PDB file of C-alpha atoms in Angstrom:
ATOM      1  CA  MET C   1      47.035 -43.595 -27.548  1.00 85.00           C
ATOM      2  CA  MET C   2      47.308 -41.785 -30.895  1.00 90.00           C
ATOM      3  CA  ILE C   3      50.138 -39.763 -32.445  1.00 94.00           C
ATOM      4  CA  HIS C   4      49.705 -36.432 -34.234  1.00 94.00           C
ATOM      5  CA  PHE C   5      52.520 -34.622 -36.035  1.00 95.00           C
ATOM      6  CA  ILE C   6      52.208 -30.940 -35.217  1.00 93.00           C
ATOM      7  CA  LEU C   7      51.580 -28.711 -38.235  1.00 94.00           C
ATOM      8  CA  PRO C   8      52.152 -24.953 -38.595  1.00 93.00           C
ATOM      9  CA  GLY C   9      49.137 -23.177 -37.164  1.00 91.00           C
ATOM     10  CA  ASP C  10      48.123 -26.039 -34.884  1.00 93.00           C
ATOM     11  CA  THR C  11      46.949 -25.091 -31.400  1.00 93.00           C
ATOM     12  CA  LEU C  12      45.820 -27.133 -28.436  1.00 93.00           C
ATOM     13  CA  GLU C  13      42.356 -25.670 -28.943  1.00 89.00           C
ATOM     14  CA  ASN C  14      41.855 -26.621 -32.581  1.00 92.00           C
ATOM     15  CA  ILE C  15      43.370 -30.090 -32.128  1.00 95.00           C
ATOM     16  CA  ALA C  16      41.145 -30.709 -29.109  1.00 92.00           C
ATOM     17  CA  GLU C  17      38.137 -29.643 -31.151  1.00 89.00           C
ATOM     18  CA  LYS C  18      39.025 -32.115 -33.911  1.00 93.00           C
ATOM     19  CA  ILE C  19      39.193 -35.057 -31.513  1.00 94.00           C
ATOM     20  CA  ARG C  20      36.161 -33.785 -29.550  1.00 91.00           C
ATOM     21  CA  LEU C  21      38.072 -33.202 -26.342  1.00 93.00           C
ATOM     22  CA  GLU C  22      36.082 -30.480 -24.605  1.00 89.00           C
ATOM     23  CA  ASN C  23      38.809 -29.025 -22.384  1.00 91.00           C
ATOM     24  CA  PRO C  24      42.108 -28.548 -24.294  1.00 91.00           C
ATOM     25  CA  VAL C  25      44.088 -28.310 -21.057  1.00 92.00           C
ATOM     26  CA  TYR C  26      43.929 -32.124 -20.839  1.00 93.00           C
ATOM     27  CA  LEU C  27      45.639 -32.448 -24.219  1.00 94.00           C
ATOM     28  CA  LYS C  28      48.791 -30.873 -22.801  1.00 94.00           C
ATOM     29  CA  GLU C  29      48.413 -32.813 -19.547  1.00 94.00           C
ATOM     30  CA  PHE C  30      48.068 -36.168 -21.308  1.00 95.00           C
ATOM     31  CA  HIS C  31      51.012 -35.540 -23.628  1.00 96.00           C
ATOM     32  CA  ASN C  32      53.350 -34.459 -20.824  1.00 95.00           C
ATOM     33  CA  GLN C  33      52.411 -37.512 -18.737  1.00 94.00           C
ATOM     34  CA  HIS C  34      53.317 -39.954 -21.513  1.00 95.00           C
ATOM     35  CA  CYS C  35      56.076 -38.322 -23.563  1.00 94.00           C
ATOM     36  CA  LEU C  36      59.845 -38.249 -23.072  1.00 93.00           C
ATOM     37  CA  LYS C  37      61.166 -35.485 -20.855  1.00 91.00           C
ATOM     38  CA  GLU C  38      62.688 -33.591 -23.788  1.00 89.00           C
ATOM     39  CA  ASP C  39      59.370 -33.665 -25.681  1.00 91.00           C
ATOM     40  CA  ARG C  40      57.302 -31.998 -22.944  1.00 93.00           C
ATOM     41  CA  ILE C  41      55.139 -29.045 -23.947  1.00 93.00           C
ATOM     42  CA  VAL C  42      56.051 -25.932 -21.989  1.00 88.00           C
ATOM     43  CA  ASP C  43      54.405 -22.996 -23.777  1.00 84.00           C
ATOM     44  CA  HIS C  44      53.665 -23.442 -27.493  1.00 86.00           C
ATOM     45  CA  LEU C  45      53.359 -26.348 -29.903  1.00 92.00           C
ATOM     46  CA  VAL C  46      56.426 -26.869 -32.104  1.00 91.00           C
ATOM     47  CA  PRO C  47      55.682 -27.811 -35.749  1.00 93.00           C
ATOM     48  CA  GLY C  48      57.220 -31.113 -36.775  1.00 92.00           C
ATOM     49  CA  LYS C  49      57.200 -32.611 -33.302  1.00 93.00           C
ATOM     50  CA  LYS C  50      54.936 -35.442 -32.156  1.00 93.00           C
ATOM     51  CA  LEU C  51      51.891 -34.815 -30.003  1.00 95.00           C
ATOM     52  CA  LEU C  52      50.503 -37.775 -28.076  1.00 95.00           C
ATOM     53  CA  LEU C  53      46.715 -37.855 -28.122  1.00 96.00           C
ATOM     54  CA  PRO C  54      44.369 -39.681 -25.734  1.00 96.00           C
ATOM     55  CA  ASP C  55      42.205 -42.464 -27.146  1.00 94.00           C
ATOM     56  CA  PHE C  56      38.412 -42.274 -27.266  1.00 93.00           C
ATOM     57  CA  ALA C  57      37.957 -43.913 -23.860  1.00 94.00           C
ATOM     58  CA  LYS C  58      40.325 -41.444 -22.188  1.00 94.00           C
ATOM     59  CA  ILE C  59      38.642 -38.515 -24.001  1.00 94.00           C
ATOM     60  CA  LYS C  60      35.311 -39.623 -22.521  1.00 92.00           C
ATOM     61  CA  VAL C  61      36.867 -39.709 -19.043  1.00 93.00           C
ATOM     62  CA  TYR C  62      38.112 -36.149 -19.496  1.00 91.00           C
ATOM     63  CA  ASN C  63      34.800 -34.909 -20.936  1.00 88.00           C
ATOM     64  CA  ASP C  64      32.841 -36.461 -18.069  1.00 88.00           C
ATOM     65  CA  LYS C  65      34.540 -33.985 -15.728  1.00 86.00           C
ATOM     66  CA  ASN C  66      32.381 -31.257 -17.306  1.00 81.00           C
ATOM     67  CA  ASP C  67      34.971 -28.585 -16.562  1.00 84.00           C
ATOM     68  CA  ALA C  68      35.500 -27.216 -20.056  1.00 83.00           C
ATOM     69  CA  PRO C  69      35.570 -23.399 -20.045  1.00 78.00           C
ATOM     70  CA  PHE C  70      32.542 -23.146 -22.340  1.00 81.00           C
ATOM     71  CA  LYS C  71      30.484 -25.091 -19.782  1.00 83.00           C
ATOM     72  CA  SER C  72      30.978 -22.547 -17.024  1.00 85.00           C
ATOM     73  CA  GLN C  73      27.924 -20.839 -15.556  1.00 85.00           C
ATOM     74  CA  GLU C  74      29.254 -17.425 -16.619  1.00 89.00           C
ATOM     75  CA  LEU C  75      29.344 -18.483 -20.274  1.00 90.00           C
ATOM     76  CA  ASN C  76      25.941 -20.171 -20.090  1.00 92.00           C
ATOM     77  CA  PRO C  77      23.807 -17.523 -18.381  1.00 94.00           C
ATOM     78  CA  LYS C  78      20.117 -18.016 -17.803  1.00 94.00           C
ATOM     79  CA  ILE C  79      18.420 -14.905 -19.184  1.00 95.00           C
ATOM     80  CA  VAL C  80      15.128 -14.412 -17.371  1.00 95.00           C
ATOM     81  CA  PHE C  81      12.217 -12.281 -18.509  1.00 96.00           C
ATOM     82  CA  ASP C  82      10.594 -10.412 -15.650  1.00 96.00           C
ATOM     83  CA  PRO C  83       9.374  -7.026 -16.957  1.00 97.00           C
ATOM     84  CA  ILE C  84       6.843  -6.225 -14.230  1.00 96.00           C
ATOM     85  CA  GLY C  85       6.996  -2.514 -13.437  1.00 96.00           C
ATOM     86  CA  PHE C  86       9.361  -1.766 -16.338  1.00 97.00           C
ATOM     87  CA  ASP C  87       9.141   1.820 -17.621  1.00 97.00           C
ATOM     88  CA  GLU C  88      12.176   3.137 -19.510  1.00 97.00           C
ATOM     89  CA  LYS C  89      13.205   5.413 -22.374  1.00 98.00           C
ATOM     90  CA  PHE C  90      15.815   4.638 -25.001  1.00 98.00           C
ATOM     91  CA  LYS C  91      17.823   6.644 -27.505  1.00 97.00           C
ATOM     92  CA  ILE C  92      17.611   4.914 -30.896  1.00 97.00           C
ATOM     93  CA  LYS C  93      20.084   5.644 -33.703  1.00 96.00           C
ATOM     94  CA  ILE C  94      19.852   4.196 -37.204  1.00 94.00           C
ATOM     95  CA  LYS C  95      22.242   4.740 -40.094  1.00 94.00           C
ATOM     96  CA  GLU C  96      21.398   3.257 -43.491  1.00 93.00           C
ATOM     97  CA  SER C  97      23.877   3.235 -46.357  1.00 95.00           C
ATOM     98  CA  SER C  98      24.201   1.786 -49.847  1.00 94.00           C
ATOM     99  CA  ASN C  99      27.139   1.388 -52.185  1.00 94.00           C
ATOM    100  CA  ALA C 100      26.395   1.034 -55.898  1.00 92.00           C
ATOM    101  CA  GLU C 101      29.703   0.678 -57.758  1.00 87.00           C
ATOM    102  CA  GLY C 102      31.376   3.274 -55.563  1.00 88.00           C
ATOM    103  CA  LYS C 103      28.408   5.635 -55.374  1.00 92.00           C
ATOM    104  CA  ILE C 104      27.639   5.860 -51.673  1.00 93.00           C
ATOM    105  CA  SER C 105      24.342   7.052 -50.262  1.00 93.00           C
ATOM    106  CA  GLU C 106      23.697   7.510 -46.543  1.00 91.00           C
ATOM    107  CA  LYS C 107      20.718   8.332 -44.373  1.00 89.00           C
ATOM    108  CA  SER C 108      20.669   8.566 -40.585  1.00 90.00           C
ATOM    109  CA  PHE C 109      18.052   9.427 -38.009  1.00 89.00           C
ATOM    110  CA  SER C 110      17.327   9.009 -34.327  1.00 93.00           C
ATOM    111  CA  TYR C 111      14.383   9.052 -31.954  1.00 94.00           C
ATOM    112  CA  ILE C 112      13.394   8.348 -28.371  1.00 96.00           C
ATOM    113  CA  ALA C 113      11.525   5.108 -27.710  1.00 96.00           C
ATOM    114  CA  SER C 114       9.454   4.644 -24.571  1.00 97.00           C
ATOM    115  CA  LEU C 115       8.538   1.197 -23.322  1.00 97.00           C
ATOM    116  CA  GLN C 116       6.145   0.775 -20.402  1.00 98.00           C
ATOM    117  CA  TRP C 117       4.920  -2.506 -18.939  1.00 98.00           C
ATOM    118  CA  ILE C 118       1.163  -2.368 -18.336  1.00 98.00           C
ATOM    119  CA  LYS C 119      -0.024  -5.790 -17.160  1.00 97.00           C
ATOM    120  CA  ASN C 120       0.343  -9.561 -17.360  1.00 95.00           C
ATOM    121  CA  GLU C 121      -2.821 -11.358 -18.417  1.00 91.00           C
ATOM    122  CA  LEU C 122      -3.406 -14.938 -19.580  1.00 88.00           C
ATOM    123  CA  GLY C 123       0.336 -15.547 -19.937  1.00 88.00           C
ATOM    124  CA  GLU C 124       0.926 -12.430 -22.041  1.00 96.00           C
ATOM    125  CA  HIS C 125       2.701  -9.213 -21.079  1.00 97.00           C
ATOM    126  CA  LEU C 126       1.237  -5.973 -22.423  1.00 98.00           C
ATOM    127  CA  PHE C 127       3.529  -2.997 -23.093  1.00 98.00           C
ATOM    128  CA  HIS C 128       2.825   0.498 -24.348  1.00 98.00           C
ATOM    129  CA  PHE C 129       5.302   1.580 -27.015  1.00 97.00           C
ATOM    130  CA  THR C 130       5.886   5.202 -28.063  1.00 97.00           C
ATOM    131  CA  LYS C 131       8.357   6.965 -30.380  1.00 95.00           C
ATOM    132  CA  ASP C 132       9.142  10.667 -30.109  1.00 92.00           C
ATOM    133  CA  GLN C 133      11.789  13.382 -30.681  1.00 90.00           C
ATOM    134  CA  PHE C 134      12.679  12.317 -34.209  1.00 87.00           C
ATOM    135  CA  SER C 135      15.824  13.780 -35.749  1.00 85.00           C
ATOM    136  CA  ASN C 136      16.259  13.267 -39.494  1.00 66.00           C
ATOM    137  CA  GLN C 137      19.402  14.029 -41.441  1.00 54.00           C
ATOM    138  CA  HIS C 138      17.479  14.760 -44.654  1.00 58.00           C
ATOM    139  CA  GLU C 139      14.055  15.842 -43.435  1.00 67.00           C
ATOM    140  CA  THR C 140      11.384  16.192 -46.144  1.00 79.00           C
ATOM    141  CA  LYS C 141       7.730  17.122 -46.051  1.00 83.00           C
ATOM    142  CA  MET C 142       6.667  13.502 -46.584  1.00 85.00           C
ATOM    143  CA  GLU C 143       8.940  12.343 -43.771  1.00 85.00           C
ATOM    144  CA  SER C 144       7.359  14.940 -41.494  1.00 88.00           C
ATOM    145  CA  LEU C 145       3.924  13.708 -42.531  1.00 91.00           C
ATOM    146  CA  ALA C 146       4.869  10.100 -41.837  1.00 90.00           C
ATOM    147  CA  ILE C 147       6.282  10.985 -38.405  1.00 89.00           C
ATOM    148  CA  GLU C 148       3.286  13.113 -37.439  1.00 92.00           C
ATOM    149  CA  SER C 149       0.896  10.407 -38.604  1.00 94.00           C
ATOM    150  CA  MET C 150       2.547   7.743 -36.476  1.00 93.00           C
ATOM    151  CA  LYS C 151       2.808  10.044 -33.446  1.00 93.00           C
ATOM    152  CA  SER C 152      -0.967  10.447 -33.563  1.00 95.00           C
ATOM    153  CA  LEU C 153      -1.361   6.703 -32.921  1.00 96.00           C
ATOM    154  CA  TYR C 154       0.846   6.317 -29.853  1.00 96.00           C
ATOM    155  CA  PRO C 155       0.984   4.568 -27.507  1.00 97.00           C
ATOM    156  CA  ILE C 156       0.809   1.305 -29.427  1.00 97.00           C
ATOM    157  CA  GLU C 157      -0.004  -1.923 -27.598  1.00 97.00           C
ATOM    158  CA  VAL C 158       2.680  -4.616 -27.811  1.00 97.00           C
ATOM    159  CA  PHE C 159       1.952  -8.133 -26.578  1.00 97.00           C
ATOM    160  CA  VAL C 160       4.814 -10.536 -25.790  1.00 96.00           C
ATOM    161  CA  ASN C 161       4.942 -14.049 -24.359  1.00 96.00           C
ATOM    162  CA  PHE C 162       6.555 -15.258 -21.124  1.00 95.00           C
ATOM    163  CA  LYS C 163       9.922 -15.632 -22.923  1.00 95.00           C
ATOM    164  CA  GLY C 164       9.920 -12.010 -24.090  1.00 96.00           C
ATOM    165  CA  GLU C 165       9.095 -12.789 -27.743  1.00 96.00           C
ATOM    166  CA  ILE C 166       6.751 -10.444 -29.581  1.00 95.00           C
ATOM    167  CA  LEU C 167       3.346 -11.924 -30.374  1.00 94.00           C
ATOM    168  CA  ARG C 168       1.320  -9.099 -31.881  1.00 94.00           C
ATOM    169  CA  THR C 169       0.734  -5.360 -31.814  1.00 96.00           C
ATOM    170  CA  ALA C 170      -2.464  -3.337 -31.833  1.00 95.00           C
ATOM    171  CA  LEU C 171      -3.879   0.160 -31.502  1.00 96.00           C
ATOM    172  CA  LYS C 172      -5.735   1.205 -28.382  1.00 96.00           C
ATOM    173  CA  LYS C 173      -9.526   1.240 -28.722  1.00 95.00           C
ATOM    174  CA  GLU C 174      -9.591   4.979 -27.970  1.00 96.00           C
ATOM    175  CA  THR C 175      -7.267   5.634 -30.911  1.00 96.00           C
ATOM    176  CA  LEU C 176      -9.439   3.658 -33.327  1.00 95.00           C
ATOM    177  CA  ASN C 177     -12.597   5.353 -32.054  1.00 95.00           C
ATOM    178  CA  ASN C 178     -11.020   8.792 -32.592  1.00 95.00           C
ATOM    179  CA  PHE C 179      -9.307   8.065 -35.890  1.00 95.00           C
ATOM    180  CA  LYS C 180     -11.694  10.194 -37.956  1.00 95.00           C
ATOM    181  CA  GLN C 181     -10.694  13.273 -35.946  1.00 96.00           C
ATOM    182  CA  ILE C 182      -7.015  12.244 -36.116  1.00 95.00           C
ATOM    183  CA  LYS C 183      -7.160  12.078 -39.913  1.00 94.00           C
ATOM    184  CA  GLU C 184      -8.931  15.437 -40.169  1.00 94.00           C
ATOM    185  CA  ARG C 185      -6.240  17.076 -38.046  1.00 95.00           C
ATOM    186  CA  LEU C 186      -3.501  15.608 -40.255  1.00 94.00           C
ATOM    187  CA  ILE C 187      -5.245  16.879 -43.394  1.00 94.00           C
ATOM    188  CA  ASP C 188      -5.342  20.361 -41.840  1.00 94.00           C
ATOM    189  CA  LEU C 189      -1.620  20.162 -41.086  1.00 92.00           C
ATOM    190  CA  PHE C 190      -0.670  18.842 -44.548  1.00 92.00           C
ATOM    191  CA  PRO C 191      -3.206  20.284 -47.048  1.00 90.00           C
ATOM    192  CA  ASP C 192      -1.932  19.061 -50.426  1.00 89.00           C
ATOM    193  CA  LYS C 193      -2.881  16.277 -52.829  1.00 88.00           C
ATOM    194  CA  TYR C 194       0.201  14.132 -52.140  1.00 90.00           C
ATOM    195  CA  ALA C 195      -0.489  14.210 -48.414  1.00 91.00           C
ATOM    196  CA  LYS C 196      -4.078  13.223 -49.113  1.00 92.00           C
ATOM    197  CA  ILE C 197      -2.927  10.181 -51.076  1.00 93.00           C
ATOM    198  CA  TYR C 198      -0.568   9.184 -48.254  1.00 94.00           C
ATOM    199  CA  LEU C 199      -3.303   9.598 -45.639  1.00 94.00           C
ATOM    200  CA  GLU C 200      -5.694   7.404 -47.612  1.00 94.00           C
ATOM    201  CA  GLU C 201      -3.082   4.624 -47.537  1.00 95.00           C
ATOM    202  CA  PHE C 202      -2.378   5.384 -43.883  1.00 95.00           C
ATOM    203  CA  GLU C 203      -6.081   4.997 -43.067  1.00 96.00           C
ATOM    204  CA  TYR C 204      -6.187   1.635 -44.845  1.00 95.00           C
ATOM    205  CA  VAL C 205      -3.291   0.332 -42.740  1.00 95.00           C
ATOM    206  CA  VAL C 206      -4.692   1.690 -39.467  1.00 95.00           C
ATOM    207  CA  LEU C 207      -8.156   0.213 -39.986  1.00 95.00           C
ATOM    208  CA  ASN C 208      -6.860  -3.233 -40.986  1.00 95.00           C
ATOM    209  CA  PRO C 209      -5.442  -4.858 -37.806  1.00 94.00           C
ATOM    210  CA  ASP C 210      -3.457  -7.568 -39.587  1.00 94.00           C
ATOM    211  CA  VAL C 211      -1.780  -5.112 -41.937  1.00 95.00           C
ATOM    212  CA  PHE C 212      -1.083  -2.648 -39.132  1.00 94.00           C
ATOM    213  CA  GLY C 213       0.298  -5.365 -36.865  1.00 92.00           C
ATOM    214  CA  GLN C 214       2.667  -6.603 -39.540  1.00 90.00           C
ATOM    215  CA  LYS C 215       3.924  -3.067 -40.238  1.00 91.00           C
ATOM    216  CA  ILE C 216       4.652  -2.367 -36.575  1.00 92.00           C
ATOM    217  CA  LYS C 217       6.384  -5.705 -36.041  1.00 89.00           C
ATOM    218  CA  GLU C 218       8.894  -4.589 -38.694  1.00 89.00           C
ATOM    219  CA  ASP C 219      10.128  -1.870 -36.327  1.00 92.00           C
ATOM    220  CA  TRP C 220      13.841  -2.465 -35.655  1.00 91.00           C
ATOM    221  CA  PHE C 221      13.581  -1.605 -31.976  1.00 95.00           C
ATOM    222  CA  LEU C 222      10.756  -4.074 -31.353  1.00 95.00           C
ATOM    223  CA  LYS C 223      12.358  -6.825 -33.446  1.00 92.00           C
ATOM    224  CA  ASN C 224      15.619  -6.608 -31.515  1.00 93.00           C
ATOM    225  CA  TYR C 225      14.195  -5.951 -28.064  1.00 95.00           C
ATOM    226  CA  PHE C 226      11.588  -8.701 -28.222  1.00 95.00           C
ATOM    227  CA  SER C 227      13.469 -11.297 -30.259  1.00 94.00           C
ATOM    228  CA  SER C 228      14.221 -14.853 -29.095  1.00 95.00           C
ATOM    229  CA  PHE C 229      17.694 -13.922 -27.827  1.00 95.00           C
ATOM    230  CA  ARG C 230      16.707 -15.169 -24.343  1.00 95.00           C
ATOM    231  CA  ASN C 231      16.789 -18.782 -25.594  1.00 95.00           C
ATOM    232  CA  PRO C 232      18.723 -21.190 -23.299  1.00 95.00           C
ATOM    233  CA  PHE C 233      22.494 -21.536 -23.587  1.00 94.00           C
ATOM    234  CA  GLU C 234      24.242 -24.876 -24.011  1.00 88.00           C
ATOM    235  CA  ASN C 235      28.004 -25.407 -24.221  1.00 85.00           C
ATOM    236  CA  GLY C 236      28.620 -21.674 -24.363  1.00 90.00           C
ATOM    237  CA  LYS C 237      26.216 -20.897 -27.209  1.00 92.00           C
ATOM    238  CA  SER C 238      22.607 -19.928 -27.754  1.00 95.00           C
ATOM    239  CA  PHE C 239      20.719 -19.804 -31.049  1.00 96.00           C
ATOM    240  CA  PHE C 240      17.681 -17.902 -32.279  1.00 95.00           C
ATOM    241  CA  GLU C 241      16.029 -16.633 -35.443  1.00 93.00           C
ATOM    242  CA  MET C 242      15.236 -13.035 -36.327  1.00 91.00           C
ATOM    243  CA  TYR C 243      13.783 -11.271 -39.367  1.00 88.00           C
ATOM    244  CA  LEU C 244      15.580  -8.139 -40.574  1.00 86.00           C
ATOM    245  CA  ASP C 245      14.501  -6.474 -43.810  1.00 79.00           C
ATOM    246  CA  LYS C 246      12.250  -9.504 -44.433  1.00 78.00           C
ATOM    247  CA  THR C 247      15.233 -11.872 -44.321  1.00 86.00           C
ATOM    248  CA  LEU C 248      15.339 -14.689 -41.790  1.00 89.00           C
ATOM    249  CA  LEU C 249      18.664 -14.671 -39.957  1.00 91.00           C
ATOM    250  CA  ASN C 250      19.946 -17.648 -37.959  1.00 93.00           C
ATOM    251  CA  VAL C 251      21.879 -16.028 -35.132  1.00 95.00           C
ATOM    252  CA  GLN C 252      24.215 -17.552 -32.578  1.00 95.00           C
ATOM    253  CA  GLN C 253      25.312 -15.729 -29.469  1.00 96.00           C
ATOM    254  CA  THR C 254      27.966 -16.149 -26.811  1.00 95.00           C
ATOM    255  CA  ALA C 255      28.280 -14.568 -23.388  1.00 94.00           C
ATOM    256  CA  LYS C 256      31.328 -12.459 -22.572  1.00 93.00           C
ATOM    257  CA  LEU C 257      33.040 -12.648 -19.194  1.00 88.00           C
ATOM    258  CA  THR C 258      32.508  -9.541 -17.106  1.00 87.00           C
ATOM    259  CA  ASP C 259      33.005  -8.394 -13.510  1.00 86.00           C
ATOM    260  CA  SER C 260      29.530  -6.847 -13.478  1.00 90.00           C
ATOM    261  CA  LYS C 261      27.109  -8.352 -10.967  1.00 90.00           C
ATOM    262  CA  GLU C 262      24.144  -6.637 -12.633  1.00 94.00           C
ATOM    263  CA  GLU C 263      24.590  -7.207 -16.385  1.00 96.00           C
ATOM    264  CA  ILE C 264      25.143  -9.935 -18.965  1.00 96.00           C
ATOM    265  CA  LEU C 265      27.164  -9.130 -22.091  1.00 97.00           C
ATOM    266  CA  LEU C 266      26.192 -10.971 -25.286  1.00 97.00           C
ATOM    267  CA  HIS C 267      27.920 -11.132 -28.665  1.00 97.00           C
ATOM    268  CA  GLN C 268      25.795 -12.113 -31.666  1.00 96.00           C
ATOM    269  CA  THR C 269      26.845 -13.309 -35.123  1.00 95.00           C
ATOM    270  CA  LEU C 270      25.332 -15.380 -37.910  1.00 93.00           C
ATOM    271  CA  LYS C 271      25.308 -19.110 -37.198  1.00 88.00           C
ATOM    272  CA  SER C 272      27.030 -19.700 -40.524  1.00 81.00           C
ATOM    273  CA  LYS C 273      28.319 -17.283 -43.112  1.00 69.00           C
ATOM    274  CA  GLU C 274      29.184 -17.947 -46.722  1.00 63.00           C
ATOM    275  CA  GLU C 275      30.637 -15.642 -49.352  1.00 52.00           C
ATOM    276  CA  ASN C 276      28.123 -12.976 -50.527  1.00 53.00           C
ATOM    277  CA  GLN C 277      25.702 -13.984 -47.770  1.00 72.00           C
ATOM    278  CA  ASP C 278      24.073 -11.536 -45.383  1.00 86.00           C
ATOM    279  CA  ASP C 279      26.206 -10.485 -42.444  1.00 92.00           C
ATOM    280  CA  PHE C 280      25.127  -9.581 -38.924  1.00 94.00           C
ATOM    281  CA  THR C 281      26.942  -8.731 -35.692  1.00 95.00           C
ATOM    282  CA  GLY C 282      25.472  -7.499 -32.443  1.00 95.00           C
ATOM    283  CA  ASN C 283      26.605  -6.653 -28.920  1.00 97.00           C
ATOM    284  CA  VAL C 284      23.919  -6.579 -26.242  1.00 97.00           C
ATOM    285  CA  THR C 285      23.930  -5.657 -22.554  1.00 97.00           C
ATOM    286  CA  VAL C 286      21.115  -7.276 -20.555  1.00 97.00           C
ATOM    287  CA  PHE C 287      20.120  -6.781 -16.925  1.00 97.00           C
ATOM    288  CA  LYS C 288      20.462 -10.007 -14.920  1.00 95.00           C
ATOM    289  CA  ASN C 289      17.502  -9.335 -12.648  1.00 95.00           C
ATOM    290  CA  ASN C 290      14.823  -8.899 -15.330  1.00 96.00           C
ATOM    291  CA  GLY C 291      16.326  -9.825 -18.716  1.00 96.00           C
ATOM    292  CA  MET C 292      15.594  -6.394 -20.205  1.00 97.00           C
ATOM    293  CA  ILE C 293      18.055  -4.833 -22.647  1.00 97.00           C
ATOM    294  CA  ASP C 294      20.100  -1.889 -21.386  1.00 97.00           C
ATOM    295  CA  SER C 295      22.051  -1.260 -24.608  1.00 97.00           C
ATOM    296  CA  LEU C 296      22.484  -2.810 -28.038  1.00 97.00           C
ATOM    297  CA  ASN C 297      24.691  -2.161 -31.061  1.00 97.00           C
ATOM    298  CA  ALA C 298      24.113  -4.094 -34.280  1.00 96.00           C
ATOM    299  CA  VAL C 299      25.259  -3.983 -37.902  1.00 96.00           C
ATOM    300  CA  TYR C 300      23.377  -5.784 -40.671  1.00 94.00           C
ATOM    301  CA  SER C 301      24.572  -5.850 -44.276  1.00 93.00           C
ATOM    302  CA  TYR C 302      23.609  -7.613 -47.466  1.00 91.00           C
ATOM    303  CA  LYS C 303      24.133  -7.410 -51.206  1.00 89.00           C
ATOM    304  CA  GLU C 304      21.420  -7.284 -53.865  1.00 87.00           C
ATOM    305  CA  PHE C 305      21.865  -6.768 -57.621  1.00 86.00           C
ATOM    306  CA  SER C 306      25.495  -5.605 -57.182  1.00 87.00           C
ATOM    307  CA  VAL C 307      24.460  -3.014 -54.575  1.00 92.00           C
ATOM    308  CA  SER C 308      25.722  -3.347 -51.004  1.00 92.00           C
ATOM    309  CA  TYR C 309      23.381  -2.259 -48.222  1.00 93.00           C
ATOM    310  CA  SER C 310      24.216  -1.737 -44.561  1.00 94.00           C
ATOM    311  CA  THR C 311      22.245  -0.710 -41.487  1.00 94.00           C
ATOM    312  CA  GLU C 312      23.814   0.316 -38.190  1.00 96.00           C
ATOM    313  CA  PHE C 313      21.403   0.227 -35.270  1.00 96.00           C
ATOM    314  CA  SER C 314      21.862   1.125 -31.610  1.00 97.00           C
ATOM    315  CA  ILE C 315      19.760   1.204 -28.436  1.00 97.00           C
ATOM    316  CA  GLU C 316      20.874   3.098 -25.350  1.00 97.00           C
ATOM    317  CA  ASN C 317      18.921   3.325 -22.117  1.00 96.00           C
ATOM    318  CA  ILE C 318      18.581   6.962 -21.034  1.00 93.00           C
TER     319      ILE C 318
END
């Protein structure tokens, strides 16, 4: 038996964590079984009083019961990936902002993303991915050119593994075979020298599979939807890595208790956060039967050269 003098701010939970007792309910139980009647814990810990702690052997006995709340099935869900027959549309909203010494700049836009499962072959799932109905807050001619150029390439092929992680992207053979006509149509729609320069660069990306694949894999929808968030849970937590704005984020997620029999609610944060480090939070709703995302809300922020940047991103099944 050990003795701990209760300090202001102490809780059963944080003391249990320090002594590696998984279920804090046994801390109160042990103390009340061994203390004097007048020292029993009823509701809250009282600073200055003694708290009797179990020794390491007794802690092991308690932990072997495996009944700590974070070990429950609800907080350690198994997220499957079974996309066969999946064909859904999503409303995507993105808001980007920067703050340079009080000077705030914002840009927001939205679009509709379509995701259709095509087939499963050699352990890979093939999806067709399309973006449409763009709505820009500050629409410019170059933005319109960029949108029209990308629309001419859809649907894009997206290959993912059996865990739902993106492997690669590619253009359909028909699109590549018809690209000369696609480019000519775009030149007719945007007949100026700046558009011509853009379309030359666009052609280079389209005709170089590695470059094109890397560009498409930077899409926020694809990076979030086909990330490694389906990794197994253990002791109430799951961990995965994700690139956002070319920065590798180490993310941890927990499951939230819900009465829903059809959905799993996940909360995502950075595994560790230090001062001036990137920050990320996400809330995701996933269907239990197939592991596909129904909705997602995420905020990512970072600081670079005294300028703060933030991106708010949301997915909503429509």
